[in-house]
Amino acid sequence: MYLSADKQKRFTPITSISELHQQLQLAIELEFSTLPPYLSALYSIKENTNNCAYQVIQSVVMEEMFHLTNAANVLIATGGSPALNNTDFIPSFPTRLPDGEQWFEVSLLKFSPEALQTFKYIEEPSENVPGKITIGDFYANVEKGLTYLSETLPPDELFPANTGPQIAHKYYYGGGGEITPVTDLDSAMFAINAIIAQGEGIPDRCWDPDKPFPLEEGTGIASGDHQLFMQPRELAHYYRFNELACGRRYVCGDSHNSGPTGPKIPIDYAQVYNMKPNPNSGDYAFAPELAALDYEFNRIFTLLLDQLHNAFNGDPELLVPAVGTMFKLKELAQELMRNPIPDSPEQYNAGPTWQYLKS
Amino acid sequence: MDKLADFYQVSVVLTGYNRSRLMATGIGEEYFEVLTSLVPGKIIDELFICSRALAHEYKGEALNEKFREQILSNDRLGPVARNILKMWYLSLWYQLPQSWRETYGVPSQTPGKYQDIDFVISENAYIQGLVWPALGSHPMGAKQPGYGTWAFKPGEELTRINLGTDHPVSDIEEGNLS
């Protein structure tokens, strides 16, 4: 992706392998930090309601996990070791995103217009916010660093032989994109590019927010899956969330600035569990049963991070039980959300607190 | 005390799951509606009052015993309590025994919606039956366990990585709170 001179100034250029590793570790933390907010909104939707919204958020979650895996594979391919099993890996909410995006805050919220606004900030296309940095800009800097290192280092130094096993596509199912092995600059750039395209879209350099979307290549609205992976055409995350926020579909003739003007999307914000914003363990201080449920959630969450960590550090087979752990986590999150917090003046329901339990 | 709260109270004793775990299924109110549609209010009230009184006086194993003695062995209350238990675990309403129906049944509590016959309470109830977590299993076709996890023994996927013994396991986790 193209990174303007102005935006480049906001990043420290990557000039060594250890700096590259540091940024890729940050990328993994960045991708993971989007999951608690997305999943909090997703699981707050009551059973068999808001089907469209549920599917949209779920599709984005699936692709965030794909991004995490891509970043981890690039890190492994360049001789690094992803670290997921520590308390610093997961931010405490509300938080700023770990890539240095200081211009908005991310909270854990039930499915609501406020949550969708945050999601749009997270997926904001770079061209849309010229003075601010986005996830796409962060990755553009990583790409620039990869290119720089490939020009200055011998290939077997940037991509050494005998690195640990990467995560193969067979472990990833049900989501957009395809995990491809990273062995050289081209495959590393392909993996990073897929992250940018799915989140923000791939606009060309002459991006014009008033140009109608003919839904063709290079307009910045499509996720790139159809070009990169020969998969059905999809909207980039930002535009998927904007459809929900506006309650309408994009149709031909719409532009970035016009927003979606197509058929209405049925959304019922009343069919949502009233999860307390940014739940924390203090909320359950006088509700021992909820504290126990939340502890159980965190125990499973800790197990998941341990499984993922080990899967990315030599034992990819652990992803099979890890997916089972993810489903358990979903059940526990929903169980918390179905419970009102006793004596809550706002009549809030409980929600998971997303804590890694080991130090 | 409202009746739904009474329903949860008796359900906690019957199922062995604490109130938050029961509310976590999201279908307690549905079960309550089925119960109050099919069983006369006076019998339900009697069950709730009796259950509250026992739980007030006895705890733990003693409560268990008294509950068996005074509720489960009671001609009038026993079949109703057993039906509540079956609803929570199996997501099914079983037709009350013939002798009970002849003595206590009142026709058409709420005509049309529920009848006192065997039926699956709802799609969602099937998914939320307590039998699945109690077995360490999942409702087939309704709650994904993850690809390939069927090759593990129940609970095995949770033990493949040892979390260590530094985590406190409190009583409440065992569902001992009533």
PDB file of C-alpha atoms in Angstrom, chain A residues 28 31-32 35 39 64-66 68-69 72-73 76 81-86 89-90 165-167 171-172 300-326 329 354 356, chain B residues 161:
ATOM      1  CA  ILE A  28      -0.420  -9.603  16.273  1.00  0.00           C
ATOM      2  CA  GLU A  31      -5.266  -7.807  15.393  1.00  0.00           C
ATOM      3  CA  PHE A  32      -6.076  -9.559  18.631  1.00  0.00           C
ATOM      4  CA  LEU A  35     -11.495  -9.256  18.828  1.00  0.00           C
ATOM      5  CA  LEU A  39     -17.038 -10.317  19.932  1.00  0.00           C
ATOM      6  CA  GLU A  64      -9.197 -10.571  11.905  1.00  0.00           C
ATOM      7  CA  MET A  65      -8.066 -14.042  12.954  1.00  0.00           C
ATOM      8  CA  PHE A  66      -6.793 -14.520   9.420  1.00  0.00           C
ATOM      9  CA  LEU A  68      -3.358 -12.343  13.041  1.00  0.00           C
ATOM     10  CA  THR A  69      -2.245 -15.596  11.469  1.00  0.00           C
ATOM     11  CA  ALA A  72       2.394 -14.391  12.861  1.00  0.00           C
ATOM     12  CA  ASN A  73       3.468 -16.373   9.788  1.00  0.00           C
ATOM     13  CA  ILE A  76       7.907 -16.888  12.054  1.00  0.00           C
ATOM     14  CA  SER A  81       8.597 -15.995  17.784  1.00  0.00           C
ATOM     15  CA  PRO A  82       5.065 -14.710  18.348  1.00  0.00           C
ATOM     16  CA  ALA A  83       4.236 -14.142  22.018  1.00  0.00           C
ATOM     17  CA  LEU A  84       0.570 -14.450  22.987  1.00  0.00           C
ATOM     18  CA  ASN A  85       0.610 -15.892  26.492  1.00  0.00           C
ATOM     19  CA  ASN A  86       1.213 -12.968  28.797  1.00  0.00           C
ATOM     20  CA  PHE A  89      -0.756  -9.188  25.280  1.00  0.00           C
ATOM     21  CA  ILE A  90      -4.300  -8.103  25.889  1.00  0.00           C
ATOM     22  CA  PRO A 165       6.306 -24.368  11.375  1.00  0.00           C
ATOM     23  CA  GLN A 166       3.832 -21.783  10.148  1.00  0.00           C
ATOM     24  CA  ILE A 167       0.093 -22.078  10.418  1.00  0.00           C
ATOM     25  CA  TYR A 171      -6.455 -24.995  10.244  1.00  0.00           C
ATOM     26  CA  TYR A 172      -8.440 -21.997   9.048  1.00  0.00           C
ATOM     27  CA  ILE A 300     -10.938 -20.628  29.104  1.00  0.00           C
ATOM     28  CA  PHE A 301      -9.566 -17.412  27.583  1.00  0.00           C
ATOM     29  CA  THR A 302      -6.202 -18.069  29.233  1.00  0.00           C
ATOM     30  CA  LEU A 303      -6.263 -21.613  27.919  1.00  0.00           C
ATOM     31  CA  LEU A 304      -6.982 -20.268  24.428  1.00  0.00           C
ATOM     32  CA  LEU A 305      -4.037 -17.853  24.522  1.00  0.00           C
ATOM     33  CA  ASP A 306      -1.786 -20.668  25.742  1.00  0.00           C
ATOM     34  CA  GLN A 307      -2.985 -22.925  22.939  1.00  0.00           C
ATOM     35  CA  LEU A 308      -2.520 -20.199  20.317  1.00  0.00           C
ATOM     36  CA  HIS A 309       0.911 -19.338  21.669  1.00  0.00           C
ATOM     37  CA  ASN A 310       2.066 -22.930  21.472  1.00  0.00           C
ATOM     38  CA  ALA A 311       0.436 -23.385  18.059  1.00  0.00           C
ATOM     39  CA  PHE A 312       2.501 -20.468  16.744  1.00  0.00           C
ATOM     40  CA  ASN A 313       5.623 -21.755  18.484  1.00  0.00           C
ATOM     41  CA  GLY A 314       6.182 -25.216  17.119  1.00  0.00           C
ATOM     42  CA  ASP A 315       2.903 -27.103  17.626  1.00  0.00           C
ATOM     43  CA  PRO A 316       0.376 -26.000  14.957  1.00  0.00           C
ATOM     44  CA  GLU A 317      -1.760 -29.094  15.620  1.00  0.00           C
ATOM     45  CA  LEU A 318      -2.911 -27.356  18.808  1.00  0.00           C
ATOM     46  CA  LEU A 319      -5.145 -25.169  16.650  1.00  0.00           C
ATOM     47  CA  VAL A 320      -7.592 -28.072  16.419  1.00  0.00           C
ATOM     48  CA  PRO A 321      -8.436 -28.050  20.147  1.00  0.00           C
ATOM     49  CA  ALA A 322      -7.982 -24.244  20.138  1.00  0.00           C
ATOM     50  CA  VAL A 323     -10.996 -23.861  17.840  1.00  0.00           C
ATOM     51  CA  GLY A 324     -12.999 -25.927  20.321  1.00  0.00           C
ATOM     52  CA  THR A 325     -11.802 -23.566  23.038  1.00  0.00           C
ATOM     53  CA  MET A 326     -13.009 -20.592  20.960  1.00  0.00           C
ATOM     54  CA  LEU A 329     -15.461 -18.987  25.029  1.00  0.00           C
ATOM     55  CA  TRP A 354     -11.070 -10.764  28.856  1.00  0.00           C
ATOM     56  CA  TYR A 356      -5.173 -13.511  30.993  1.00  0.00           C
TER      57      TYR A 356
ATOM     58  CA  ILE B 161      -2.480 -27.789  28.121  1.00  0.00           C
TER      59      ILE B 161
END
